[in-house]
CSV table of C-alpha atoms and ligand atoms in Angstrom, one decimal:
chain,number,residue,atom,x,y,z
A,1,UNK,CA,44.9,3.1,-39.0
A,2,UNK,CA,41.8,5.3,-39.1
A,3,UNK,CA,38.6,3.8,-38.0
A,4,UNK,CA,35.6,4.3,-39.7
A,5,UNK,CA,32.1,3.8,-39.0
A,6,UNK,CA,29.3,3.9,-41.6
A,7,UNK,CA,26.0,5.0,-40.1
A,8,UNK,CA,22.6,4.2,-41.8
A,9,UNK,CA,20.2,6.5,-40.4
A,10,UNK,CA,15.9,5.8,-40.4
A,11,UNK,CA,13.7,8.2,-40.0
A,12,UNK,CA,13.2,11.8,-40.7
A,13,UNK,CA,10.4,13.3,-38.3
A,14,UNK,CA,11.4,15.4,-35.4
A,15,UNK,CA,13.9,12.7,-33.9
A,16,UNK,CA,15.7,11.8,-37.2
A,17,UNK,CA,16.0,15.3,-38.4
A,18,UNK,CA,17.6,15.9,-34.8
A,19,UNK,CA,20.3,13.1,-35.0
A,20,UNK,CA,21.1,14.1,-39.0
A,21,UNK,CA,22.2,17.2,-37.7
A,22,UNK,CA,24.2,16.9,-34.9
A,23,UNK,CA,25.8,13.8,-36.7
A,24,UNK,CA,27.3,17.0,-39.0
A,25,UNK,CA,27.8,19.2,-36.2
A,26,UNK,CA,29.5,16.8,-33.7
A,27,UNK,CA,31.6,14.9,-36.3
A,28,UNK,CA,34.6,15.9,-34.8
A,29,UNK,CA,33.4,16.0,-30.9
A,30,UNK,CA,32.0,12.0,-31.8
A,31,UNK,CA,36.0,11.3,-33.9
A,32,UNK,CA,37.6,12.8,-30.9
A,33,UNK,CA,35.9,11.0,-28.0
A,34,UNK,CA,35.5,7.4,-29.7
A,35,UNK,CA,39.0,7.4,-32.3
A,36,UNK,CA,36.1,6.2,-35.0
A,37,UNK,CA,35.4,8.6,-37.7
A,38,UNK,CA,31.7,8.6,-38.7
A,39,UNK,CA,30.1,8.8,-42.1
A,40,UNK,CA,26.3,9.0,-42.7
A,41,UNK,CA,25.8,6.4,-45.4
A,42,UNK,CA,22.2,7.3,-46.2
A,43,UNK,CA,18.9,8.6,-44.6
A,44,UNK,CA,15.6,6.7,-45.3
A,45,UNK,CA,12.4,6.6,-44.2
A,46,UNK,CA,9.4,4.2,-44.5
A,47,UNK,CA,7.8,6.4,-47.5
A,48,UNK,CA,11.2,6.0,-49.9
A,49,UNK,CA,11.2,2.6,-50.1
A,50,UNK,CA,14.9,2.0,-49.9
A,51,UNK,CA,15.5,1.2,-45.9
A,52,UNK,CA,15.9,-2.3,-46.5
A,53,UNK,CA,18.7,-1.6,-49.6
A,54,UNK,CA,20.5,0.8,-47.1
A,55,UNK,CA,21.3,-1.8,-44.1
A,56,UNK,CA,22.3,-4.1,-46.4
A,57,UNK,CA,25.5,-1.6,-47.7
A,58,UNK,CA,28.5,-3.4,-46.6
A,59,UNK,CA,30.0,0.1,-45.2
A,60,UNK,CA,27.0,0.4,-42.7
A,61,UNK,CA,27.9,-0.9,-39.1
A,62,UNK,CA,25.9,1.2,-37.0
A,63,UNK,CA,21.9,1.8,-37.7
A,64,UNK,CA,19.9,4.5,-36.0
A,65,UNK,CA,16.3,4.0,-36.0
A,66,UNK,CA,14.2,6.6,-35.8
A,67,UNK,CA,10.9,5.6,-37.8
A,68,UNK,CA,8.7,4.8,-34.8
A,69,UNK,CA,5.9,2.3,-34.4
A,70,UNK,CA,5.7,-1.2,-34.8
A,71,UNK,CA,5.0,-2.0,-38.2
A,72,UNK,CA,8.1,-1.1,-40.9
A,73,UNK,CA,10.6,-0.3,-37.5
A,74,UNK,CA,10.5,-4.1,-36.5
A,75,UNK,CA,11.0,-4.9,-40.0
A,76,UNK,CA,14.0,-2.7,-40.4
A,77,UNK,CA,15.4,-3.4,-36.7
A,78,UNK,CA,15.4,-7.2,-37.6
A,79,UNK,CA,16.9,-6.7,-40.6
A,80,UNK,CA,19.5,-4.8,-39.4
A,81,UNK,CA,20.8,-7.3,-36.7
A,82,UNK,CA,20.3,-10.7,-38.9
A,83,UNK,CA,23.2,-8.3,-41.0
A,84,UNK,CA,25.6,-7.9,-38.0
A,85,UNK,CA,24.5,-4.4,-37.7
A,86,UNK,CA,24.3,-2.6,-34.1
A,87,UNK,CA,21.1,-0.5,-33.4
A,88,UNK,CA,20.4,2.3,-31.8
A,89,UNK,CA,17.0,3.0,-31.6
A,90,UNK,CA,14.0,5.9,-29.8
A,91,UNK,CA,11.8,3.3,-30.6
A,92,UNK,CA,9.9,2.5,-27.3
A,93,UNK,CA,7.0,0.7,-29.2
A,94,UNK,CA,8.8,-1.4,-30.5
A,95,UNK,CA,11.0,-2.4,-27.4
A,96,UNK,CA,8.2,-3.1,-25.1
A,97,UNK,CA,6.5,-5.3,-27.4
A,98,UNK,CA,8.9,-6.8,-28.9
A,99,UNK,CA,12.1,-6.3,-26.9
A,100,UNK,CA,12.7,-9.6,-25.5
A,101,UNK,CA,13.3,-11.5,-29.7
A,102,UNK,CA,15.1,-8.2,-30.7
A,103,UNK,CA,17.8,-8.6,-27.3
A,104,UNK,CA,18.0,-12.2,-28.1
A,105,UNK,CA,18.7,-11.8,-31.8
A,106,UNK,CA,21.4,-9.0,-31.4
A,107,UNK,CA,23.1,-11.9,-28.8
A,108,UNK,CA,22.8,-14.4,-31.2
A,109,UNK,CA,24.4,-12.3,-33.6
A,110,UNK,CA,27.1,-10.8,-31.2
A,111,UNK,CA,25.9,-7.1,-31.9
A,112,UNK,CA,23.9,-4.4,-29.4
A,113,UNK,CA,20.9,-3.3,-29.5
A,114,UNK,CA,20.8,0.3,-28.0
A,115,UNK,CA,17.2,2.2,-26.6
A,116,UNK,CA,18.4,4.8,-24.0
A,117,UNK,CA,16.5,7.4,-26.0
A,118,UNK,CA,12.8,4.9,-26.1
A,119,UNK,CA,12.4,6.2,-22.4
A,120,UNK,CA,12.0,9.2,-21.1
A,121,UNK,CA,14.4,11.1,-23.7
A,122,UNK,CA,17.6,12.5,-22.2
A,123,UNK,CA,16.8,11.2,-18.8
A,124,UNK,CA,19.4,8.4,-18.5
A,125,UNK,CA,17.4,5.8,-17.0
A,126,UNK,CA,18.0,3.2,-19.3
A,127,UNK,CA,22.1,3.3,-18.5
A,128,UNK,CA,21.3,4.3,-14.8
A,129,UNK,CA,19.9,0.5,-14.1
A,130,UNK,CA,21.8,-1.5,-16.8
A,131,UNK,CA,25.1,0.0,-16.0
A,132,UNK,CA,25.2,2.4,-12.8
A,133,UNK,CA,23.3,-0.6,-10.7
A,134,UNK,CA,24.9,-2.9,-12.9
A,135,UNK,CA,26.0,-4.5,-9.2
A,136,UNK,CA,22.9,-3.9,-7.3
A,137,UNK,CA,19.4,-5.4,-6.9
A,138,UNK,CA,16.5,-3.6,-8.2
A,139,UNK,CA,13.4,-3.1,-6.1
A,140,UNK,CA,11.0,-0.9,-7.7
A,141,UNK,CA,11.3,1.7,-10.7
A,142,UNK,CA,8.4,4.2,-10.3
A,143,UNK,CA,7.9,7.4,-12.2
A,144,UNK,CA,6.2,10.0,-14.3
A,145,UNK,CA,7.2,8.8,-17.4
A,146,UNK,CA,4.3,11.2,-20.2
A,147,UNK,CA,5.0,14.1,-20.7
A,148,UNK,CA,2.0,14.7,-22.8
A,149,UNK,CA,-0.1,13.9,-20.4
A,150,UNK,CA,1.3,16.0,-17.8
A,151,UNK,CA,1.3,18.4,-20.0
A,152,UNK,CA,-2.3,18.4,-20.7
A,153,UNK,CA,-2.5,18.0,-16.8
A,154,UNK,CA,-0.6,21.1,-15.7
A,155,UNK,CA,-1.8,23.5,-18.6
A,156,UNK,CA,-5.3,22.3,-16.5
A,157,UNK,CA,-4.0,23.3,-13.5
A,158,UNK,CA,-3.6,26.2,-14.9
A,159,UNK,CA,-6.7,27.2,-15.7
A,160,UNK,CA,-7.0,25.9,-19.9
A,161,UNK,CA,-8.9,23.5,-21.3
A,162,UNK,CA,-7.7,19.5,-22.6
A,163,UNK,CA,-8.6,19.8,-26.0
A,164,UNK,CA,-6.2,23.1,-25.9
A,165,UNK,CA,-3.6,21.5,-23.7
A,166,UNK,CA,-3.5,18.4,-26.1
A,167,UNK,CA,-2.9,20.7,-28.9
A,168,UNK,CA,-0.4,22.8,-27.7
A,169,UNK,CA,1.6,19.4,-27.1
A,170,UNK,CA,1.0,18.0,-30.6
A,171,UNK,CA,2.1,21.5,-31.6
A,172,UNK,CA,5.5,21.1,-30.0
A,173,UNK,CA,6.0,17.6,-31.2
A,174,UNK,CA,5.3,15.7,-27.9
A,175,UNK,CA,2.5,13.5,-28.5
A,176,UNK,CA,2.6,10.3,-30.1
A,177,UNK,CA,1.1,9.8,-33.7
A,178,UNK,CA,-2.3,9.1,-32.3
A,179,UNK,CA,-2.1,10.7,-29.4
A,180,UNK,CA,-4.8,8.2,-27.8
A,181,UNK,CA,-1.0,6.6,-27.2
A,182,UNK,CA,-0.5,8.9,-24.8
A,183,UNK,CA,-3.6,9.3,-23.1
A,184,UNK,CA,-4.9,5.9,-22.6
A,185,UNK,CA,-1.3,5.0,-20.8
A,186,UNK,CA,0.5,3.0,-23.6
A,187,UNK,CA,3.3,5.0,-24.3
A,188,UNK,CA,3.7,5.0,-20.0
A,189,UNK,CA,3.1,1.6,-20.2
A,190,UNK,CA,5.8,0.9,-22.7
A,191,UNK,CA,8.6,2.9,-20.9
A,192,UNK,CA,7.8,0.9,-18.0
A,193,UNK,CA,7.6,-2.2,-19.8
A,194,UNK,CA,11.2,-1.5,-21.2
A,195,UNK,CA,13.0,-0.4,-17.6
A,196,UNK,CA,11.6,-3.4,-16.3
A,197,UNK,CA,12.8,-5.7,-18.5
A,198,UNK,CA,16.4,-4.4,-18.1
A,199,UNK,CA,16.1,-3.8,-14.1
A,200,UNK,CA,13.9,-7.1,-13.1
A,201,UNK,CA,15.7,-8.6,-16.5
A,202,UNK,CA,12.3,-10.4,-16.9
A,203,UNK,CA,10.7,-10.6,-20.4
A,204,UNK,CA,7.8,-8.1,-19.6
A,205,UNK,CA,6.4,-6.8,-22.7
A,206,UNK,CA,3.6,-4.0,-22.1
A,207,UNK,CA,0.3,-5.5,-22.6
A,208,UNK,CA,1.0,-8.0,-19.9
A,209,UNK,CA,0.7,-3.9,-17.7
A,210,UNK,CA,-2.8,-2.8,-16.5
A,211,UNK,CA,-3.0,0.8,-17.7
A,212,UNK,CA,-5.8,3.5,-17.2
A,213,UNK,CA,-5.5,6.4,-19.1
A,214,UNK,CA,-6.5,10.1,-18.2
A,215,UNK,CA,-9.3,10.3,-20.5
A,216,UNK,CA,-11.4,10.3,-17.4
A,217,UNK,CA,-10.0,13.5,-15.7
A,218,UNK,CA,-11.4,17.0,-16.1
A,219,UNK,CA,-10.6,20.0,-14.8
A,220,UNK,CA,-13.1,20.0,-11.9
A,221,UNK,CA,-10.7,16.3,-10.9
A,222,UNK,CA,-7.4,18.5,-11.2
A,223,UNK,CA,-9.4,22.0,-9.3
A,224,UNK,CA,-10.5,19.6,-6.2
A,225,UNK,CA,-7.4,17.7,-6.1
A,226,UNK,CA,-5.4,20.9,-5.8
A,227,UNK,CA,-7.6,22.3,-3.2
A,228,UNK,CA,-6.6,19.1,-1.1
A,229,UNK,CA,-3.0,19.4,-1.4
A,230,UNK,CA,-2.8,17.0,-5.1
A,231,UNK,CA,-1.8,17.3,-8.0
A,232,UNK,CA,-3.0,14.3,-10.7
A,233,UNK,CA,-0.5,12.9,-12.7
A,234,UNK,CA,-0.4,9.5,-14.7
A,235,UNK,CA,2.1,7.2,-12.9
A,236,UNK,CA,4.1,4.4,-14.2
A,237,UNK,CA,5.3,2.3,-11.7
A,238,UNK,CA,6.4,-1.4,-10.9
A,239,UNK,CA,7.6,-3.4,-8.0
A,240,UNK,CA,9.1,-7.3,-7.2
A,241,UNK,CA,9.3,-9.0,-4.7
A,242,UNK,CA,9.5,-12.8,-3.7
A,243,UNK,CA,5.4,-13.5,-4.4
A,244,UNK,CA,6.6,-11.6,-8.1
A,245,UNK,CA,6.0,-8.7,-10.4
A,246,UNK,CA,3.6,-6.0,-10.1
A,247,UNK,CA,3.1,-2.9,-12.4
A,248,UNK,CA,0.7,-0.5,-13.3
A,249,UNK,CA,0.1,2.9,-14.7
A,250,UNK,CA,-2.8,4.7,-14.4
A,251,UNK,CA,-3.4,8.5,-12.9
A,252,UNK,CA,-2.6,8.9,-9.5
A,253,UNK,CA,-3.1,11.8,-6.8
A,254,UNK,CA,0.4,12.7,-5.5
A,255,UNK,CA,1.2,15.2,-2.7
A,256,UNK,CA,2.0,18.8,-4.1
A,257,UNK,CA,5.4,18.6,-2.6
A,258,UNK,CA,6.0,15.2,-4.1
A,259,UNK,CA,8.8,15.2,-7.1
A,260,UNK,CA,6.3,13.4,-8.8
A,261,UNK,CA,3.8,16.5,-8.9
A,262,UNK,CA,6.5,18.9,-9.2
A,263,UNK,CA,6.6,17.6,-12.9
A,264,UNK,CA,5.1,20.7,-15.6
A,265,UNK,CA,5.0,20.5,-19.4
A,266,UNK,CA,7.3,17.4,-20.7
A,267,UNK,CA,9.2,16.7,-17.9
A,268,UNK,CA,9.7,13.4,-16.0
A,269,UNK,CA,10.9,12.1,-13.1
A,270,UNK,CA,12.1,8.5,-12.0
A,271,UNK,CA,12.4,7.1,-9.0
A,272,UNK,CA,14.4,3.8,-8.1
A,273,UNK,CA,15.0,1.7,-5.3
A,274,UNK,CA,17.9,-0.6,-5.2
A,275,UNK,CA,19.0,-2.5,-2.3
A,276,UNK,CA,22.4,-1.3,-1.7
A,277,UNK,CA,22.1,2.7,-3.8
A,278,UNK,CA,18.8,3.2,-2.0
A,279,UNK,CA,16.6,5.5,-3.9
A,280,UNK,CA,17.8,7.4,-6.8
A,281,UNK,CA,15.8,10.3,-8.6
A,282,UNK,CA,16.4,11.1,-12.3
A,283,UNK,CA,14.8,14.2,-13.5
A,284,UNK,CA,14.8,16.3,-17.3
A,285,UNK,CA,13.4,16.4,-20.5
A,286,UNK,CA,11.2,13.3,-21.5
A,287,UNK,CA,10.2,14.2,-25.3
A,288,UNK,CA,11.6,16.7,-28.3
A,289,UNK,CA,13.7,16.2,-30.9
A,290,UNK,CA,17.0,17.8,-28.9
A,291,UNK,CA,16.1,15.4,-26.0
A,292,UNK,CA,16.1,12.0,-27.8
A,293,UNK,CA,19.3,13.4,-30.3
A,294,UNK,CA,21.4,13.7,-27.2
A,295,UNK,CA,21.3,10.0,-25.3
A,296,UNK,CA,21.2,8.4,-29.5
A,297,UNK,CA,24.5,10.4,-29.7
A,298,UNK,CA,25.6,9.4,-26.2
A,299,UNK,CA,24.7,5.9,-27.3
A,300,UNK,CA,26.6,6.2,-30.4
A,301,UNK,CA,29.7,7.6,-28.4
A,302,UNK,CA,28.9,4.4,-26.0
A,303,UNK,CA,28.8,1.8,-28.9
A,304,UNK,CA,31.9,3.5,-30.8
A,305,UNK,CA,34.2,2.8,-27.6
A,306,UNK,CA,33.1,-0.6,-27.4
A,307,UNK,CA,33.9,-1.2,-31.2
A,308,UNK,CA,37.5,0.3,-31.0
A,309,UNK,CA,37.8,-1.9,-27.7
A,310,UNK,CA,37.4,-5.2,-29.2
A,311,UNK,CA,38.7,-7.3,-26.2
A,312,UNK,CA,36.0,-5.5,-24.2
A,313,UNK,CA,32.9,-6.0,-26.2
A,314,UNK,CA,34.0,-10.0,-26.6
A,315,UNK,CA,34.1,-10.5,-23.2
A,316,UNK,CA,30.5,-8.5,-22.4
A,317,UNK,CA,27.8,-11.2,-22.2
A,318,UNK,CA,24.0,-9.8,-23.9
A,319,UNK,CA,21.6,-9.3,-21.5
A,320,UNK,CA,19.7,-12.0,-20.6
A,321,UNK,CA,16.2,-12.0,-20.0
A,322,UNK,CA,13.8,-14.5,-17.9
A,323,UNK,CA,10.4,-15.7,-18.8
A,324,UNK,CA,7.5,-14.4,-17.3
A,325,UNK,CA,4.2,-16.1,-16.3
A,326,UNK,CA,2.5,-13.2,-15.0
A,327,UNK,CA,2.5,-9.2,-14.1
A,328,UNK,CA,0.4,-8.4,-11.3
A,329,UNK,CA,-1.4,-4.6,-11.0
A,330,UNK,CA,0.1,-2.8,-8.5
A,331,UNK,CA,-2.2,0.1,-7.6
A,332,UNK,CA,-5.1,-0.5,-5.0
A,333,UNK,CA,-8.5,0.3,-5.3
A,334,UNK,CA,-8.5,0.8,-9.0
A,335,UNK,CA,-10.6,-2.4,-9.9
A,336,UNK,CA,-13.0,-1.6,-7.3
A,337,UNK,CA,-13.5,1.5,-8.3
A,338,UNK,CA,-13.6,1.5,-12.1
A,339,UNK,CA,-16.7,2.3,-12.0
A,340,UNK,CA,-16.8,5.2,-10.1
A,341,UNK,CA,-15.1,7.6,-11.4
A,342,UNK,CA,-15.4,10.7,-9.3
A,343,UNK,CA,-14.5,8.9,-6.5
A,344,UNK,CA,-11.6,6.8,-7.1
A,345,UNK,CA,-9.5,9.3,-6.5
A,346,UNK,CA,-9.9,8.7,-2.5
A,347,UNK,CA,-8.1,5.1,-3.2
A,348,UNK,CA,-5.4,6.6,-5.9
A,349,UNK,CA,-3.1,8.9,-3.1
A,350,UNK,CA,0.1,7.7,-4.0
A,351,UNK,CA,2.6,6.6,-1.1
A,352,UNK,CA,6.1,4.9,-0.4
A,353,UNK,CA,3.4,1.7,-0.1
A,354,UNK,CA,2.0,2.2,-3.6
A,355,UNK,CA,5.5,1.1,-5.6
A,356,UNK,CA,8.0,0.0,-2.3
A,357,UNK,CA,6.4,-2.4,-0.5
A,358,UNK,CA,2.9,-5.1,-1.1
B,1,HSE,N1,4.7,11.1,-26.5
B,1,HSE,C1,5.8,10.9,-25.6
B,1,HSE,C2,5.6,11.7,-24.3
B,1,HSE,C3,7.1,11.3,-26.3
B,1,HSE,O1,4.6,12.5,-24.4
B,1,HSE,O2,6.3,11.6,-23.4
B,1,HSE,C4,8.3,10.9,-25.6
B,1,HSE,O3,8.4,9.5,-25.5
């Protein structure tokens, strides 16, 4: 008997345009790989009104969002699971705010709830800790995790201005909305938010993370950091241990040789210590629409198996997540020096101490 899967997909910016094509142009590749046929039921978006009448078409089992933000997104993404529907969603927002009721919701209603493309794009960190170290104990997740900002950081090192940077990344579809997202550390502070909650399997939701944007840096920052064998980038990084959690992201000076500084335009880079895998890096494309289309797919594939597997998925327990009392920063010096801006950057040299050890 043929399997079929009806898709509902949200959004149509740079993401959802991305997934409605390959969804045609990888019909076949999906069919072949999963045994599921797919068919696109529908594309909405907030503006035509009729999201809500979508998930609620019998034939829709899988929902991809792709809207963004907090506001219309959570309203869909709850929606979607109180139906029975799996999500798949880029929606890093949403996840680090309000992760912790969405994972609990698709348990209680025995679906997933999907989010490798919500950090860092088609870098697959998300699958690295909840599956690949699936048997191993998570130390610290540190990482560069913007690429905005690094954008706007390199195009300074190399000789142009922010305002031009900033544009040239809005340009290419990088930056968030309001970009202020991107430079004041939120959208750093939500990818983190979301790796942690899957590696420390804590309910860390991102305003509970000290964040300090790059707002503050200018070029003579970025000139006299090179000169000393830096480079600035905005680091996201968060580490446990027995006296408990502590993250931060804020703009660090990092080594020139360090993979961290070896970041340019919208790359990132994770690092991650685990007790028994040691240190892994991950390394790729962070943002675009071709970035995020390939891990939704992947996720798709991922979710597809699982269906056509059903002894599998009934045996899989959701994750779980603990409650948290309270996130420690992580960085040292910052508070000190908050007020001093030229030179904090003497306190701000990142090391193995800064994300491994306390
Ligand atoms: N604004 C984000 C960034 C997009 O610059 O990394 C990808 O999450």
């Amino acid at each position: 008997m043929q399997l079929i899967a009806g898709i509902a997909l949200l959004g149509n910016g740079t993401v959802g345009r991305a997934v409605a094509q390959r969804l045609r142009e990888h019909a076949e590749l999906i069919e072949r790989r999963t045994g599921v046929r797919c068919e696109l039921r529908g594309i909405a978006t907030r503006r035509s009104g009729d999201a809500l009448a979508l998930l609620d078409d019998p034939h829709v089992d899988v929902v991809i969002e792709a809207v963004g933000g907090t506001g219309a997104a959570a309203e869909y993404v709850e929606h979607a699971l109180d139906r029975g529907r799996h999500v798949i969603t880029a929606n890093k927002d949403l996840i680090a705010t309000q992760g912790p009721r969405l994972i609990a919701l698709a348990a209680t209603r025995g679906v997933s709830l999907r989010y490798e493309a919500a950090v860092c794009s088609a870098v697959p960190v998300v699958r690295t800790i909840a599956d690949a170290l699936a048997g191993d104990t998570i130390h610290s997740v540190a990482g560069v995790m913007n690429g905005t900002t690094t954008a706007i950081l390199s195009a300074m090192e190399n000789g142009a201005d922010y305002a031009a940077a900033l544009l040239d990344a809005q340009e290419h579809g990088y930056a968030e909305a309001d970009p202020a997202a991107d430079i004041e550390g939120f959208d750093a502070a939500h990818k983190l938010a979301l790796l942690l909650q899957r590696a420390f399997e804590a309910a860390i939701i991102s305003p509970r993370i000290r964040k300090t944007g790059i707002a503050g840096v200018t070029r003579e920052h970025v000139v006299q950091a090179e000169a000393s064998g830096y480079r600035i980038r905005l680091v996201a990084a968060a580490h446990r241990s027995r006296s408990g959690i502590a993250a931060e992201a804020a703009p660090l000076l990092v080594p020139l040789m360090h993979p961290f500084a070896q970041t340019s335009g919208v790359e990132n880079v994770v690092r991650i210590d685990a007790a028994d895998a040691g240190t892994l890096w991950l390394h790729g494309q962070g943002a675009g629409g071709a970035a995020s289309a390939s891990p939704i797919l992947g996720d798709l594939v991922t979710l597809l198996r699982d269906r056509a597997d059903r002894r599998a998925r009934s045996h899989a327990p959701a994750p779980r997540l603990e409650p948290v009392i309270d996130v420690s920063p992580l960085f040292f010096g910052l508070e000190r020096h908050r007020e001093l801006p030229y030179s904090i950057w003497n306190e701000r040299i990142i090391t193995d101490d800064c994300y491994s050890t306390r």
